[in-house]
């Protein structure tokens, strides 16, 4: 009886750890993070976005980068498309397209938060950071939204790359 | 020692076959067969609900129907009861017609439900032309051949209980091809049906869906063409 109880506890602990650790980020230690990188509105739509990033190191020491598009609390619910390349970054005229690896949504009444994860290579990230002009298109299920980088966005991304 | 004879073996195989057939039949949804023929009133109801309404964004008075399978996906604040209601309508639809197939499927969904705050519906509808349908709204991009290729259904997240349930049923019935409202209070498509207590498709709506999805009734047919096809097939009394 006691043994069974103990087994049950282990099962629950395993499930709990899977839930806690099972975030959408790649496995591996997060070594660097870009947060609060709010994008400038280029149009008058009511949604607001941040384009954050993180760097992770796997056990072999290999680095991987992820762009995290964050749609904010209390705004319009956007539903970023997960079946196509829904993030289009135009850096100095060069179009870079990204398909989401995963999307996490938290919604309750007026509270909404949507996190979309895109894998990106280091060189591509450097190219974006080094550009003079960056325009962003976010393809959602019912519309496409446009944003652009301002001085603050460039500064934050460059700091993230060079740190 | 007792040995099984060849007769026993054959009867065992036979009973296994019967069991397999029984399981197959039990799993496949029963599709209501078409009647021998339909009354002129039933045919008129079918044509009235399926053809020519103010809902047709292209202003055509033609048959509009799905030809490929319907894949349903839900976005936003979806509740378990919503999924149950959608599955129930899909089940009823499957019982009326073999094709098109209909099921929940996130991959390449072509019938999309949005459970979003009411104030956001207009923004999501976007196109000026579609803004007329603000409330529990639907929009239906239709290709030029009268084939339904995508449907979007907007349900206010604030709607609760019976009202929410009826909004889902009403809008989904429209998106299955029954574009017009009707005068039967027990129908999902009764004008103002969010206050209705309808639990299933009305008998007249069942007839309309069955006739709409007869292969001979093609998308883009006019009232006269569809009526002529039914007459040729001997389906009108």
Coordinates of C-alpha atoms in Angstrom, one line a residue:
Chain A
X1 CA 0.0 0.0 0.0
X2 CA 2.8 2.4 1.1
X3 CA 4.8 1.4 -1.9
X4 CA 2.0 2.2 -4.3
X5 CA 1.5 5.6 -2.6
X6 CA 5.2 6.3 -3.0
X7 CA 5.0 5.4 -6.7
X8 CA 2.0 7.6 -7.1
X9 CA 3.9 10.5 -5.6
X10 CA 6.8 9.9 -8.0
X11 CA 4.4 9.8 -11.0
X12 CA 2.8 13.1 -9.9
X13 CA 6.2 14.7 -9.3
X14 CA 7.3 13.6 -12.8
X15 CA 4.1 15.0 -14.4
X16 CA 4.6 18.3 -12.4
X17 CA 8.2 18.7 -13.5
X18 CA 7.1 17.9 -17.1
X19 CA 4.5 20.7 -16.9
X20 CA 7.0 23.2 -15.3
X21 CA 9.9 22.4 -17.5
X22 CA 7.9 21.8 -20.6
X23 CA 8.0 25.4 -21.8
X24 CA 8.2 26.0 -25.5
X25 CA 11.9 27.0 -25.5
X26 CA 14.5 24.7 -26.8
X27 CA 16.0 22.3 -24.3
X28 CA 19.3 23.7 -23.0
X29 CA 20.4 26.4 -20.7
X30 CA 19.2 29.9 -21.4
X31 CA 22.4 32.0 -21.3
X32 CA 21.1 35.3 -22.7
X33 CA 17.7 37.0 -23.0
X34 CA 16.3 40.1 -24.8
X35 CA 13.1 41.3 -23.0
X36 CA 10.7 44.2 -23.4
X37 CA 11.7 45.0 -26.9
X38 CA 8.5 46.7 -27.8
X39 CA 8.0 47.3 -31.5
X40 CA 7.0 50.6 -32.9
X41 CA 3.5 50.9 -34.5
X42 CA 3.7 51.7 -38.2
X43 CA 0.0 51.6 -38.6
X44 CA -3.0 52.4 -36.4
X45 CA -4.1 48.9 -35.3
X46 CA -4.7 48.4 -31.6
X47 CA -2.3 45.5 -31.1
X48 CA 1.1 45.8 -29.5
X49 CA 4.0 43.5 -29.9
X50 CA 7.5 42.9 -28.5
X51 CA 10.1 41.1 -30.5
X52 CA 12.2 39.4 -27.8
X53 CA 15.0 36.9 -28.2
X54 CA 16.9 34.3 -26.3
X55 CA 20.1 32.4 -26.6
X56 CA 20.4 28.8 -25.4
X57 CA 23.4 26.5 -25.1
X58 CA 22.9 22.7 -25.4
X59 CA 25.0 20.1 -23.6
X60 CA 27.6 20.2 -26.4
X61 CA 28.0 23.9 -26.0
X62 CA 26.2 24.7 -29.3
X63 CA 24.3 28.0 -29.3
X64 CA 20.7 28.3 -30.6
X65 CA 18.7 31.5 -31.0
X66 CA 15.0 32.0 -30.8
X67 CA 12.9 35.1 -31.7
X68 CA 9.9 35.4 -29.4
X69 CA 7.0 37.5 -30.7
X70 CA 4.9 38.6 -27.8
X71 CA 1.4 40.0 -28.2
X72 CA 0.4 42.0 -25.2
X73 CA -2.1 41.8 -22.3
X74 CA -5.5 43.4 -22.8
X75 CA -5.1 44.1 -26.5
X76 CA -6.7 42.7 -29.6
X77 CA -6.4 38.9 -29.9
X78 CA -4.3 38.4 -33.0
X79 CA -3.9 34.7 -33.7
X80 CA -0.5 34.6 -35.4
X81 CA -0.6 31.9 -38.1
X82 CA 1.3 28.8 -37.3
X83 CA 1.0 27.0 -40.7
X84 CA 3.0 29.5 -42.8
X85 CA 6.0 31.8 -42.5
X86 CA 4.1 34.3 -40.4
X87 CA 7.0 36.6 -39.4
X88 CA 8.5 38.5 -42.3
X89 CA 11.5 40.7 -41.4
X90 CA 12.8 43.0 -44.2
X91 CA 16.3 44.1 -43.3
X92 CA 17.6 46.8 -45.7
X93 CA 15.4 45.4 -48.4
X94 CA 16.2 41.7 -47.9
X95 CA 13.2 39.7 -47.0
X96 CA 13.7 37.1 -44.2
X97 CA 10.8 34.7 -43.5
X98 CA 10.2 32.6 -40.4
X99 CA 7.7 29.9 -39.6
X100 CA 6.8 29.4 -35.9
X101 CA 8.1 26.5 -34.0
X102 CA 5.5 26.9 -31.4
X103 CA 2.7 29.2 -30.1
X104 CA 1.6 29.6 -26.5
X105 CA -1.6 31.4 -25.7
X106 CA -2.9 32.6 -22.4
X107 CA -6.4 34.0 -22.6
X108 CA -9.1 34.8 -20.0
X109 CA -11.7 37.4 -20.5
X110 CA -9.9 40.6 -21.4
X111 CA -6.5 39.2 -20.5
X112 CA -4.6 37.9 -23.5
X113 CA -1.0 37.0 -24.1
X114 CA 0.3 35.1 -27.2
X115 CA 3.9 34.0 -27.5
X116 CA 5.1 32.8 -30.9
X117 CA 8.5 31.2 -31.1
X118 CA 10.7 31.4 -34.2
X119 CA 14.1 29.7 -34.6
X120 CA 16.8 31.9 -36.1
X121 CA 20.4 31.5 -37.0
X122 CA 23.1 33.7 -35.4
X123 CA 24.2 35.1 -38.8
X124 CA 20.6 36.1 -39.7
X125 CA 20.2 37.7 -36.3
X126 CA 23.4 39.7 -36.8
X127 CA 22.2 40.7 -40.3
X128 CA 19.0 42.2 -38.7
X129 CA 21.0 43.9 -36.0
X130 CA 23.4 45.5 -38.5
X131 CA 20.7 46.7 -40.9
X132 CA 19.8 50.4 -41.2
X133 CA 16.1 49.8 -41.7
X134 CA 14.0 46.9 -40.4
X135 CA 10.3 46.4 -41.3
X136 CA 8.3 43.6 -39.8
X137 CA 5.1 41.9 -41.1
X138 CA 3.2 39.7 -38.8
X139 CA 0.7 37.5 -40.6
X140 CA -2.3 36.6 -38.5
X141 CA -5.3 34.5 -39.3
X142 CA -7.6 37.4 -40.2
X143 CA -5.1 40.2 -41.0
X144 CA -1.5 41.2 -41.5
X145 CA 0.1 43.8 -39.1
X146 CA 3.1 45.9 -39.8
X147 CA 5.7 47.1 -37.4
X148 CA 9.2 48.7 -37.7
X149 CA 12.3 48.9 -35.7
X150 CA 13.1 52.2 -33.9
X151 CA 16.4 53.3 -32.4
X152 CA 15.6 51.5 -29.2
X153 CA 14.9 48.2 -30.9
X154 CA 18.2 48.4 -32.8
X155 CA 20.1 49.3 -29.6
X156 CA 18.6 46.4 -27.6
X157 CA 19.2 43.8 -30.4
X158 CA 22.8 44.9 -30.9
X159 CA 23.4 44.7 -27.2
X160 CA 21.9 41.2 -27.1
X161 CA 24.2 40.1 -30.0
X162 CA 27.4 41.6 -28.7
X163 CA 27.1 40.8 -25.0
Chain B
X1 CA -9.3 -35.7 -26.6
X2 CA -11.8 -33.3 -28.2
X3 CA -10.8 -32.0 -31.7
X4 CA -12.4 -29.1 -33.5
X5 CA -14.0 -30.3 -36.8
X6 CA -13.9 -28.4 -40.1
X7 CA -17.6 -27.4 -39.6
X8 CA -16.7 -25.7 -36.3
X9 CA -13.9 -23.8 -38.0
X10 CA -16.0 -22.5 -40.8
X11 CA -18.8 -21.4 -38.4
X12 CA -16.2 -19.7 -36.3
X13 CA -14.9 -17.8 -39.4
X14 CA -18.4 -16.9 -40.4
X15 CA -19.3 -15.6 -37.0
X16 CA -16.1 -13.5 -36.9
X17 CA -17.0 -12.0 -40.3
X18 CA -20.5 -11.2 -39.0
X19 CA -19.0 -9.6 -36.0
X20 CA -16.5 -7.5 -38.1
X21 CA -19.3 -6.4 -40.4
X22 CA -21.4 -5.5 -37.3
X23 CA -18.5 -3.4 -35.9
X24 CA -17.9 -1.7 -39.2
X25 CA -21.6 -0.8 -39.5
X26 CA -21.8 0.4 -35.9
X27 CA -18.7 2.7 -36.4
X28 CA -19.9 4.2 -39.6
X29 CA -22.5 7.0 -39.0
X30 CA -25.8 6.1 -40.4
X31 CA -26.7 8.3 -43.3
X32 CA -30.3 9.1 -43.7
X33 CA -31.3 7.9 -47.2
X34 CA -33.0 10.3 -49.6
X35 CA -36.8 10.1 -49.8
X36 CA -38.3 8.9 -53.1
X37 CA -39.6 12.3 -53.7
X38 CA -40.1 15.6 -52.0
X39 CA -43.2 17.9 -51.8
X40 CA -43.1 21.2 -53.7
X41 CA -43.1 22.9 -50.3
X42 CA -39.9 21.1 -49.2
X43 CA -38.2 21.8 -52.5
X44 CA -39.2 25.5 -52.2
X45 CA -37.8 25.6 -48.7
X46 CA -34.5 24.0 -49.9
X47 CA -34.2 26.6 -52.7
X48 CA -35.1 29.5 -50.5
X49 CA -32.6 28.6 -47.7
X50 CA -29.8 27.7 -50.1
X51 CA -30.1 30.4 -52.8
X52 CA -29.9 34.1 -52.9
X53 CA -29.7 36.1 -49.8
X54 CA -28.3 39.3 -48.6
X55 CA -25.6 37.2 -46.9
X56 CA -24.0 36.4 -50.2
X57 CA -21.2 38.8 -50.4
X58 CA -21.0 38.5 -54.1
X59 CA -24.7 39.3 -54.6
X60 CA -25.3 36.1 -56.6
X61 CA -28.5 34.2 -56.5
X62 CA -26.8 30.8 -56.9
X63 CA -26.2 27.5 -55.1
X64 CA -23.3 27.8 -52.7
X65 CA -21.9 24.6 -51.2
X66 CA -18.8 22.8 -50.0
X67 CA -17.2 20.3 -52.4
X68 CA -14.2 19.3 -50.3
X69 CA -14.0 18.1 -46.8
X70 CA -14.7 20.6 -44.0
X71 CA -11.9 20.9 -41.4
X72 CA -12.8 22.8 -38.3
X73 CA -10.5 24.8 -36.0
X74 CA -11.3 26.9 -33.0
X75 CA -9.4 30.1 -31.9
X76 CA -9.7 32.1 -28.7
X77 CA -11.6 31.4 -25.5
X78 CA -13.0 28.0 -26.4
X79 CA -14.9 26.0 -23.8
X80 CA -15.4 22.3 -23.7
X81 CA -19.1 22.8 -24.3
X82 CA -18.4 24.7 -27.5
X83 CA -16.4 21.9 -28.9
X84 CA -19.2 19.5 -27.9
X85 CA -21.8 21.6 -29.7
X86 CA -19.7 21.9 -32.9
X87 CA -19.1 18.1 -32.9
X88 CA -22.8 17.6 -32.4
X89 CA -23.7 19.7 -35.5
X90 CA -20.9 17.9 -37.4
X91 CA -22.4 14.6 -36.4
X92 CA -25.9 15.6 -37.5
X93 CA -24.5 16.8 -40.8
X94 CA -22.7 13.5 -41.3
X95 CA -26.0 11.7 -40.8
X96 CA -27.6 13.7 -43.5
X97 CA -25.0 13.4 -46.2
X98 CA -21.9 11.2 -47.0
X99 CA -20.0 14.0 -48.5
X100 CA -18.3 16.4 -47.7
X101 CA -16.6 14.9 -44.7
X102 CA -16.5 17.1 -41.6
X103 CA -14.3 16.9 -38.6
X104 CA -12.2 19.0 -36.1
X105 CA -8.7 19.4 -37.7
X106 CA -6.2 22.1 -37.0
X107 CA -4.2 21.3 -40.2
X108 CA -5.4 23.5 -43.1
X109 CA -8.7 24.3 -41.4
X110 CA -11.3 25.8 -43.6
X111 CA -14.1 26.4 -41.1
X112 CA -12.7 28.7 -38.4
X113 CA -14.5 29.6 -35.2
X114 CA -13.3 32.7 -33.3
X115 CA -14.4 33.0 -29.7
X116 CA -13.3 36.6 -29.1
X117 CA -14.6 39.7 -27.2
X118 CA -17.5 41.2 -29.0
X119 CA -15.7 44.6 -29.5
X120 CA -13.0 42.9 -31.5
X121 CA -15.2 41.2 -34.0
X122 CA -15.4 44.2 -36.3
X123 CA -11.6 44.5 -36.3
X124 CA -11.2 40.8 -37.2
X125 CA -13.7 41.0 -40.0
X126 CA -11.7 43.8 -41.5
X127 CA -13.2 44.1 -44.9
X128 CA -15.7 46.9 -45.1
X129 CA -18.2 44.8 -46.9
X130 CA -18.3 42.2 -44.2
X131 CA -18.8 44.6 -41.3
X132 CA -22.6 44.3 -41.7
X133 CA -22.3 41.0 -39.9
X134 CA -21.1 42.3 -36.6
X135 CA -22.9 40.1 -34.2
X136 CA -22.1 36.4 -34.0
X137 CA -20.9 37.2 -37.4
X138 CA -19.9 35.0 -40.3
X139 CA -18.1 35.6 -43.4
X140 CA -17.7 33.2 -46.3
X141 CA -15.0 33.7 -48.9
X142 CA -16.6 31.9 -51.8
X143 CA -14.7 31.2 -55.0
X144 CA -16.2 32.3 -58.3
X145 CA -17.6 28.8 -59.0
X146 CA -19.9 29.0 -56.0
X147 CA -17.8 26.6 -53.9
X148 CA -17.4 27.4 -50.3
X149 CA -13.7 27.4 -49.6
X150 CA -13.5 29.0 -46.2
X151 CA -15.8 30.0 -43.5
X152 CA -15.1 32.1 -40.4
X153 CA -17.5 32.2 -37.5
X154 CA -17.3 34.8 -34.8
X155 CA -18.9 34.1 -31.5
X156 CA -18.7 36.8 -28.8
X157 CA -16.7 35.4 -25.9
X158 CA -19.1 37.2 -23.5
X159 CA -22.0 35.0 -24.7
X160 CA -22.8 32.3 -22.2
X161 CA -25.0 29.2 -21.8
X162 CA -28.0 28.7 -24.2
X163 CA -27.3 31.9 -26.1
X164 CA -23.7 30.9 -26.9
X165 CA -24.8 27.4 -27.8
X166 CA -27.5 28.7 -30.2
X167 CA -25.2 31.2 -31.8
X168 CA -22.7 28.4 -32.6
X169 CA -25.5 26.2 -34.1
X170 CA -27.1 29.1 -36.1
X171 CA -23.8 30.3 -37.6
X172 CA -22.5 26.9 -38.3
X173 CA -25.8 26.0 -40.1
X174 CA -25.3 29.0 -42.3
X175 CA -21.7 28.0 -43.0
X176 CA -22.8 24.5 -44.1
X177 CA -24.6 26.2 -47.0
X178 CA -28.0 27.2 -45.6
X179 CA -27.6 30.9 -46.2
X180 CA -31.1 32.1 -45.5
X181 CA -33.2 32.3 -42.4
X182 CA -36.6 30.6 -42.2
X183 CA -39.9 30.8 -40.5
X184 CA -39.8 27.6 -38.4
X185 CA -39.4 28.6 -34.7
X186 CA -37.8 25.2 -33.9
X187 CA -35.1 25.6 -36.5
X188 CA -31.5 26.7 -35.9
X189 CA -32.0 29.1 -38.8
X190 CA -35.1 30.8 -37.4
X191 CA -34.5 34.5 -37.4
X192 CA -33.4 35.4 -33.9
X193 CA -32.6 31.8 -33.1
X194 CA -30.2 32.7 -30.4
X195 CA -33.3 32.7 -28.2
X196 CA -34.6 29.5 -29.6
X197 CA -34.4 26.2 -27.8
X198 CA -33.8 24.1 -30.9
X199 CA -31.9 20.9 -30.1
X200 CA -31.5 19.6 -33.6
X201 CA -31.9 20.6 -37.2
X202 CA -35.5 21.2 -38.1
X203 CA -37.0 18.5 -40.4
X204 CA -37.2 21.1 -43.2
X205 CA -33.5 22.0 -42.8
X206 CA -32.6 18.4 -42.9
X207 CA -34.3 18.1 -46.2
X208 CA -32.6 21.3 -47.4
X209 CA -29.1 19.9 -46.5
X210 CA -29.8 16.6 -48.1
X211 CA -31.0 18.1 -51.3
X212 CA -28.1 20.7 -51.3
X213 CA -25.5 18.0 -51.1
X214 CA -26.9 15.7 -53.9
X215 CA -24.0 15.5 -56.4
X216 CA -26.3 16.5 -59.2
X217 CA -27.0 19.8 -57.5
X218 CA -23.9 21.7 -58.5
X219 CA -22.4 24.9 -57.1
X220 CA -23.4 28.1 -58.9
X221 CA -26.7 26.6 -60.2
X222 CA -29.6 29.1 -60.3
X223 CA -33.0 28.4 -58.7
X224 CA -34.4 27.2 -62.0
X225 CA -31.4 25.0 -62.8
X226 CA -31.5 23.3 -59.4
X227 CA -35.3 22.8 -59.6
X228 CA -34.9 21.3 -63.1
X229 CA -32.3 18.9 -61.9
X230 CA -34.5 17.7 -59.1
X231 CA -37.4 17.3 -61.5
X232 CA -35.3 15.3 -64.0
X233 CA -34.2 13.0 -61.1
X234 CA -37.8 12.5 -60.2
X235 CA -37.3 13.9 -56.8
X236 CA -40.3 16.4 -56.9
X237 CA -43.8 15.0 -56.3

